Short mmCIF file of C-alpha atoms in Angstrom, two decimals:
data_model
loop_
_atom_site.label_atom_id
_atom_site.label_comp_id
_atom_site.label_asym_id
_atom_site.label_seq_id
_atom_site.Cartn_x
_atom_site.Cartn_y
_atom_site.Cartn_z
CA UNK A 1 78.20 89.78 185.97
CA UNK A 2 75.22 90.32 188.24
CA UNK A 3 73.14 93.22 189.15
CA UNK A 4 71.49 94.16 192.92
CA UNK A 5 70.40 96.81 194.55
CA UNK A 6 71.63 95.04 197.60
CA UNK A 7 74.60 97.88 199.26
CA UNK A 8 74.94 100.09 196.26
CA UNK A 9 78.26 102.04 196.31
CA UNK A 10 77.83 104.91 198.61
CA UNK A 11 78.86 107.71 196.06
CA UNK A 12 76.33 106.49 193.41
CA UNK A 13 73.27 106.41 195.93
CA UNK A 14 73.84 110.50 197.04
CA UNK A 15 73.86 110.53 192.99
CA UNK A 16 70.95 109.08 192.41
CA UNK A 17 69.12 111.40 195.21
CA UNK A 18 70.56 113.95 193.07
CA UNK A 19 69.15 112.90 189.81
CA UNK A 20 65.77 111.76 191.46
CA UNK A 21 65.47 115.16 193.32
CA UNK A 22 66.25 114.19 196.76
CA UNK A 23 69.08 115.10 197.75
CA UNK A 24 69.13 118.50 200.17
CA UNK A 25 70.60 121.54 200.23
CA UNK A 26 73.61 120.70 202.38
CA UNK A 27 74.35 117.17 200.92
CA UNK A 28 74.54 119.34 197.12
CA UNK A 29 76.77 121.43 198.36
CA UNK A 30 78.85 119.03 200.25
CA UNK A 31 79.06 116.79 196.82
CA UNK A 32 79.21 119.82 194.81
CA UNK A 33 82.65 120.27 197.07
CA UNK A 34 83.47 116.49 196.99
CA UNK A 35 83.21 117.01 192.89
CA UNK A 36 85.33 119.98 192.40
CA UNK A 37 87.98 119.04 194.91
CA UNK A 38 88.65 115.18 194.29
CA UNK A 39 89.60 113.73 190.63
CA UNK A 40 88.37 110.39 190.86
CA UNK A 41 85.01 111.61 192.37
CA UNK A 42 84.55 113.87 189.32
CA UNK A 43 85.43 111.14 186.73
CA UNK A 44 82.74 108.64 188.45
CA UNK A 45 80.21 111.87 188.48
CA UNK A 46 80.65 112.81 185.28
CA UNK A 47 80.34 108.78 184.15
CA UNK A 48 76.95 108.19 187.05
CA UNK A 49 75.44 110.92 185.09
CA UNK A 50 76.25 110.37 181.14
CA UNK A 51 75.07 106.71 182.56
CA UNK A 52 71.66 108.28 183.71
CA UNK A 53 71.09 110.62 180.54
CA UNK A 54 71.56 107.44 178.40
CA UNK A 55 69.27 105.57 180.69
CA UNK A 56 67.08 108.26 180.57
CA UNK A 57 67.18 108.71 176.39
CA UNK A 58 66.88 104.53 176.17
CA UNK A 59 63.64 104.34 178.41
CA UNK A 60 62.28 107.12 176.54
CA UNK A 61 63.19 105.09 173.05
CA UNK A 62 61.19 102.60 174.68
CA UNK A 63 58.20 103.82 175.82
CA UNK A 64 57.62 105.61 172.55
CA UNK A 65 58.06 101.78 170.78
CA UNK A 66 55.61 100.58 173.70
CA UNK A 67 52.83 103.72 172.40
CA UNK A 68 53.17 103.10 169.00
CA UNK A 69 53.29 99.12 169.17
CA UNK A 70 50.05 99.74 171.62
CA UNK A 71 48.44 102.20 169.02
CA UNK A 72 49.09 100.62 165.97
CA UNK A 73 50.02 102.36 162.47
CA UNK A 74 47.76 102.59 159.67
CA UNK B 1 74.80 137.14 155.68
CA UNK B 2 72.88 134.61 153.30
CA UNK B 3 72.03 131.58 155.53
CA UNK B 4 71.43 128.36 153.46
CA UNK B 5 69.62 125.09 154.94
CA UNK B 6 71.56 122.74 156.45
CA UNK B 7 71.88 119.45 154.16
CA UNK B 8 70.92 116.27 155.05
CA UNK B 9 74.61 115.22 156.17
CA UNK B 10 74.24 118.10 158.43
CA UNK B 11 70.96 116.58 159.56
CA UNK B 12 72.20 113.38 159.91
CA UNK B 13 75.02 114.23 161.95
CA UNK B 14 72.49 116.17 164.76
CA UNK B 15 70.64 113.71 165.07
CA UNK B 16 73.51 111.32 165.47
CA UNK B 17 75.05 113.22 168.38
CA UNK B 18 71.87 113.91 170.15
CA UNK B 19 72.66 110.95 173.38
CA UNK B 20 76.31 112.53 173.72
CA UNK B 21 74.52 116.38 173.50
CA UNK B 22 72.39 115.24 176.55
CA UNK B 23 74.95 113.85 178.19
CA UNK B 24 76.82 116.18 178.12
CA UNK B 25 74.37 118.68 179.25
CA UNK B 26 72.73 116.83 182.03
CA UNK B 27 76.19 116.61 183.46
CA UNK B 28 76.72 120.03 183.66
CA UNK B 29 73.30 120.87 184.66
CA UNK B 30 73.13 118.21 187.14
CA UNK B 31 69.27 118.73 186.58
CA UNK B 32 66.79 116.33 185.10
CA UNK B 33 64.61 118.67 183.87
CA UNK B 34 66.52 121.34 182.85
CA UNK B 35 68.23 119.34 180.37
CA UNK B 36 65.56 119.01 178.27
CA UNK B 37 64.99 122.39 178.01
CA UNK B 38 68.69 123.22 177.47
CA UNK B 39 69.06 120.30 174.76
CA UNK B 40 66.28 121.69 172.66
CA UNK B 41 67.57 125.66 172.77
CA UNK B 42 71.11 123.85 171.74
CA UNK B 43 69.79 122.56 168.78
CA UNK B 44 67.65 125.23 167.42
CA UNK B 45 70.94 127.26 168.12
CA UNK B 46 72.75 124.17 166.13
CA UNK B 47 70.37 124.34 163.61
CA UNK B 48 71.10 128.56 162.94
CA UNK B 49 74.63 128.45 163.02
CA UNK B 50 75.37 125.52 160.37
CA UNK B 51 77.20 127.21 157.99
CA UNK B 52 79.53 127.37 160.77
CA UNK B 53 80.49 124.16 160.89
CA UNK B 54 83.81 122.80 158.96
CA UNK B 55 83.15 119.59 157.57
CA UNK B 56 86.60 117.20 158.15
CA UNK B 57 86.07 118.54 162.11
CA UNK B 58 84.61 116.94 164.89
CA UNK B 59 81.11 117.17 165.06
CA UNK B 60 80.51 116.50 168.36
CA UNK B 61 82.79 118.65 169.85
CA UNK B 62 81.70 121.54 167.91
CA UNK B 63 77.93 120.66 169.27
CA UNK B 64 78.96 120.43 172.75
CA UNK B 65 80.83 123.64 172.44
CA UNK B 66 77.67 125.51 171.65
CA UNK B 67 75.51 123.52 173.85
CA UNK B 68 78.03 124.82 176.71
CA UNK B 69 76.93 128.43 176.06
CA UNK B 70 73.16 127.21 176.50
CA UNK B 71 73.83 125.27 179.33
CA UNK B 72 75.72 128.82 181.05
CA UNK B 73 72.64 131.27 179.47
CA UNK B 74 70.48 128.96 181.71
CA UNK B 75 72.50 129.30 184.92
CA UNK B 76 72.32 132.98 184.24
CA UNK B 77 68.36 132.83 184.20
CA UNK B 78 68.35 129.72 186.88
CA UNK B 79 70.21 132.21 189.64
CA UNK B 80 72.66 130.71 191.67
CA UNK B 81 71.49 129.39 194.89
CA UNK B 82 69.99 126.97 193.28
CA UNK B 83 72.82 125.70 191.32
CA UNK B 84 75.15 122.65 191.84
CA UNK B 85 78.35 124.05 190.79
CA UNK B 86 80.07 127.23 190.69
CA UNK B 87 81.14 128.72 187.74
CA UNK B 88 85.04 127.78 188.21
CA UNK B 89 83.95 124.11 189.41
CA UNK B 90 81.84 123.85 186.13
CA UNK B 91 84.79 125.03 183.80
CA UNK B 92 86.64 122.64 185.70
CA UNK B 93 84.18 120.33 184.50
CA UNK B 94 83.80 121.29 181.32
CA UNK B 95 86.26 119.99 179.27
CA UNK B 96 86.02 116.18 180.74
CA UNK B 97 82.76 116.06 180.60
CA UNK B 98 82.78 116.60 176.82
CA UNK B 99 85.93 114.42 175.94
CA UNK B 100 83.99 111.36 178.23
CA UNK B 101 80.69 112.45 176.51
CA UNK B 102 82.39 111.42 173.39
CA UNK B 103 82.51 107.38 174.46
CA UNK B 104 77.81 108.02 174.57
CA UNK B 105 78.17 105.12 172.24
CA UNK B 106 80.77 102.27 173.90
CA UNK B 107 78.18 103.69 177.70
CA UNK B 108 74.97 102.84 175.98
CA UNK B 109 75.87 99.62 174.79
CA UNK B 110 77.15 98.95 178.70
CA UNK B 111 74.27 100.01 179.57
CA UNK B 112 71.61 97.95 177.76
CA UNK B 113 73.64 94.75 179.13
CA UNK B 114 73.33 95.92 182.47
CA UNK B 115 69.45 96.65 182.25
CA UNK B 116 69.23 93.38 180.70
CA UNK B 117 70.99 91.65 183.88
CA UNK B 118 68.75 93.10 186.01
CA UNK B 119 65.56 91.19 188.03
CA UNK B 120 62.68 91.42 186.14
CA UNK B 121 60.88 93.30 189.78
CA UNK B 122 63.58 96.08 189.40
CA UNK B 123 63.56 96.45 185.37
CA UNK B 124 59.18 96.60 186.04
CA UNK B 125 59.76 99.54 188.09
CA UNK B 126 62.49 101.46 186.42
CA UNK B 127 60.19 100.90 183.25
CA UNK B 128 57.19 102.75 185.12
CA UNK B 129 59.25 105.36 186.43
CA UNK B 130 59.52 106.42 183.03
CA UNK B 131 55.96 106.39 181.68
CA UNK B 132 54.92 109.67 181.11
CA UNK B 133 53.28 111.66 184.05
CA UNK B 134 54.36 108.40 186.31
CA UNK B 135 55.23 109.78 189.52
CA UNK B 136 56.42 107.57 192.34
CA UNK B 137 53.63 108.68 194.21
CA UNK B 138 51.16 106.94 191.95
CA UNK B 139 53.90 103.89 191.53
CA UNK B 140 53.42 103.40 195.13
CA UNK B 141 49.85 103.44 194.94
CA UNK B 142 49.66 100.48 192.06
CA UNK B 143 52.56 98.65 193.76
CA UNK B 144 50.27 99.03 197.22
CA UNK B 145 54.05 100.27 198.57
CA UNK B 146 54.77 103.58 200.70
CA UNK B 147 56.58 106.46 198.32
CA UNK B 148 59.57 106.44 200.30
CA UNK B 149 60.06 102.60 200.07
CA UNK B 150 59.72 102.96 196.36
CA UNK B 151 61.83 106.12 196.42
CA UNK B 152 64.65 104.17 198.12
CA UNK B 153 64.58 100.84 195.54
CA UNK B 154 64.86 103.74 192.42
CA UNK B 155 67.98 105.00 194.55
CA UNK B 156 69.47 101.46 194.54
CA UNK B 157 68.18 100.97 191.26
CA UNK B 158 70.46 103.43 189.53
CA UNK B 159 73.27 103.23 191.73
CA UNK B 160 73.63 99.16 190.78
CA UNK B 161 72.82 99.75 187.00
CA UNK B 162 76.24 102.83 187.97
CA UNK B 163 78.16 99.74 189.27
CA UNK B 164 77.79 97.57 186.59
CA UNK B 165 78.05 100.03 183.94
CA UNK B 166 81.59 101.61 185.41
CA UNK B 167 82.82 97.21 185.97
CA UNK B 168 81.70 97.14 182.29
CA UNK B 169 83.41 99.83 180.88
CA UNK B 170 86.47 99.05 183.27
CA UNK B 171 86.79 95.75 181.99
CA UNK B 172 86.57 97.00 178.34
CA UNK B 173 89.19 99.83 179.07
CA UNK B 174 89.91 102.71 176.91
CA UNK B 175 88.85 102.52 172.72
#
């Protein structure tokens, strides 16, 4: 398995301009609709965003290695 | 009512479900930032009501349950315009959100194989985007790139880590 950038799916771009804060007033209320009214779009929401909370938790994890590895403990 | 201090089980247990409590409310938030805040009022509230907790049940559900009430006492003080869903959409929501927060553990494996496939260019920047105080603004300025441009890879960035986590867990099927 690979993994590009290169002509994401559609629905997972307008929800990563959601999680990155980008995404305007009419687009969030158009996939607020989209979400509500269509099954399969709410199961791949609700999995693009327990995808980006882990993301978010792991990076975290890792930065916090990255200080303390760059700090040493004494 | 005589509170007691919750034991280390109980300790070890919260700490346990903390990736499928902020899962769970990021999803319902649909806010990065508010999900922090939410997480942390969650467990305090966690913390209080212990003794409420009947060992032999599911932890995790009983977390998420009172992390739901958090995650509606700050769309009270939010207001609504600025909101994602309405309230029926997000009891709509609700319930699947929790019983899919429940596989945190199966998605974060997925998703360490799919970081690891990544370019080394891409898994650079994701890893800056997530210093502290690292702003794309200031990533564009050390990458010598315009915001948007680097606003626009982070897009991509998430939506293909999205694809290859959902193949992944596809492939894998239900546990």
């Amino acid at each position: 398995m690979t993994i590009s950038p290169r002509n994401p799916d559609p629905l997972h771009e307008t929800l990563a301009r959601l999680v990155e804060g980008a995404l305007d007033e009419a687009a969030r209320s158009e996939l607020a609709r989209q979400i509500a009214d269509d099954p399969e779009t709410q199961q791949r929401y609700i999995q693009f965003m327990a995808t980006q909370a882990m993301l978010e938790r792991e990076m975290r994890r890792n930065q916090s290695v990255k200080w303390v590895a760059s700090h040493g403990l004494r | 009512m005589d509170r007691t201090t919750p034991d280390g089980e109980f300790v070890q247990r919260l700490i346990a479900v903390q990736d499928r409590l902020y899962a769970y409310i990021f999803s319902l938030a649909g806010d990065t930032n508010a999900a922090d805040d939410v997480l942390q009022q969650s467990n305090i509230v966690l913390w209080e009501k212990a003794d409420q907790f009947r060992p032999g049940t599911d932890f995790g559900a009983w977390a998420c349950s009172v992390a739901h009430y958090e995650v509606l006492a700050w769309r009270k003080k939010r207001g609504r315009d600025r909101l994602l869903f309405d309230d029926r959409a997000l009891g709509q929501l609700a319930g699947e959100v929790e019983s899919f927060s429940a596989q945190a553990n199966d998605l974060r494996l997925a998703l360490r194989h799919c970081v690891e496939l990544m370019p080394p260019r891409q898994r650079k920047l994701l890893d800056m985007r997530y210093v502290p105080g690292m702003t794309v603004g200031k990533i564009a300025q050390q990458l010598a790139r315009s915001a948007a441009s680097i606003s626009q890879t982070l897009y991509r960035i998430r939506a293909a880590l999205a694809d290859c986590v959902e193949r992944s867990l596809a492939k894998e099927g239900p546990a």
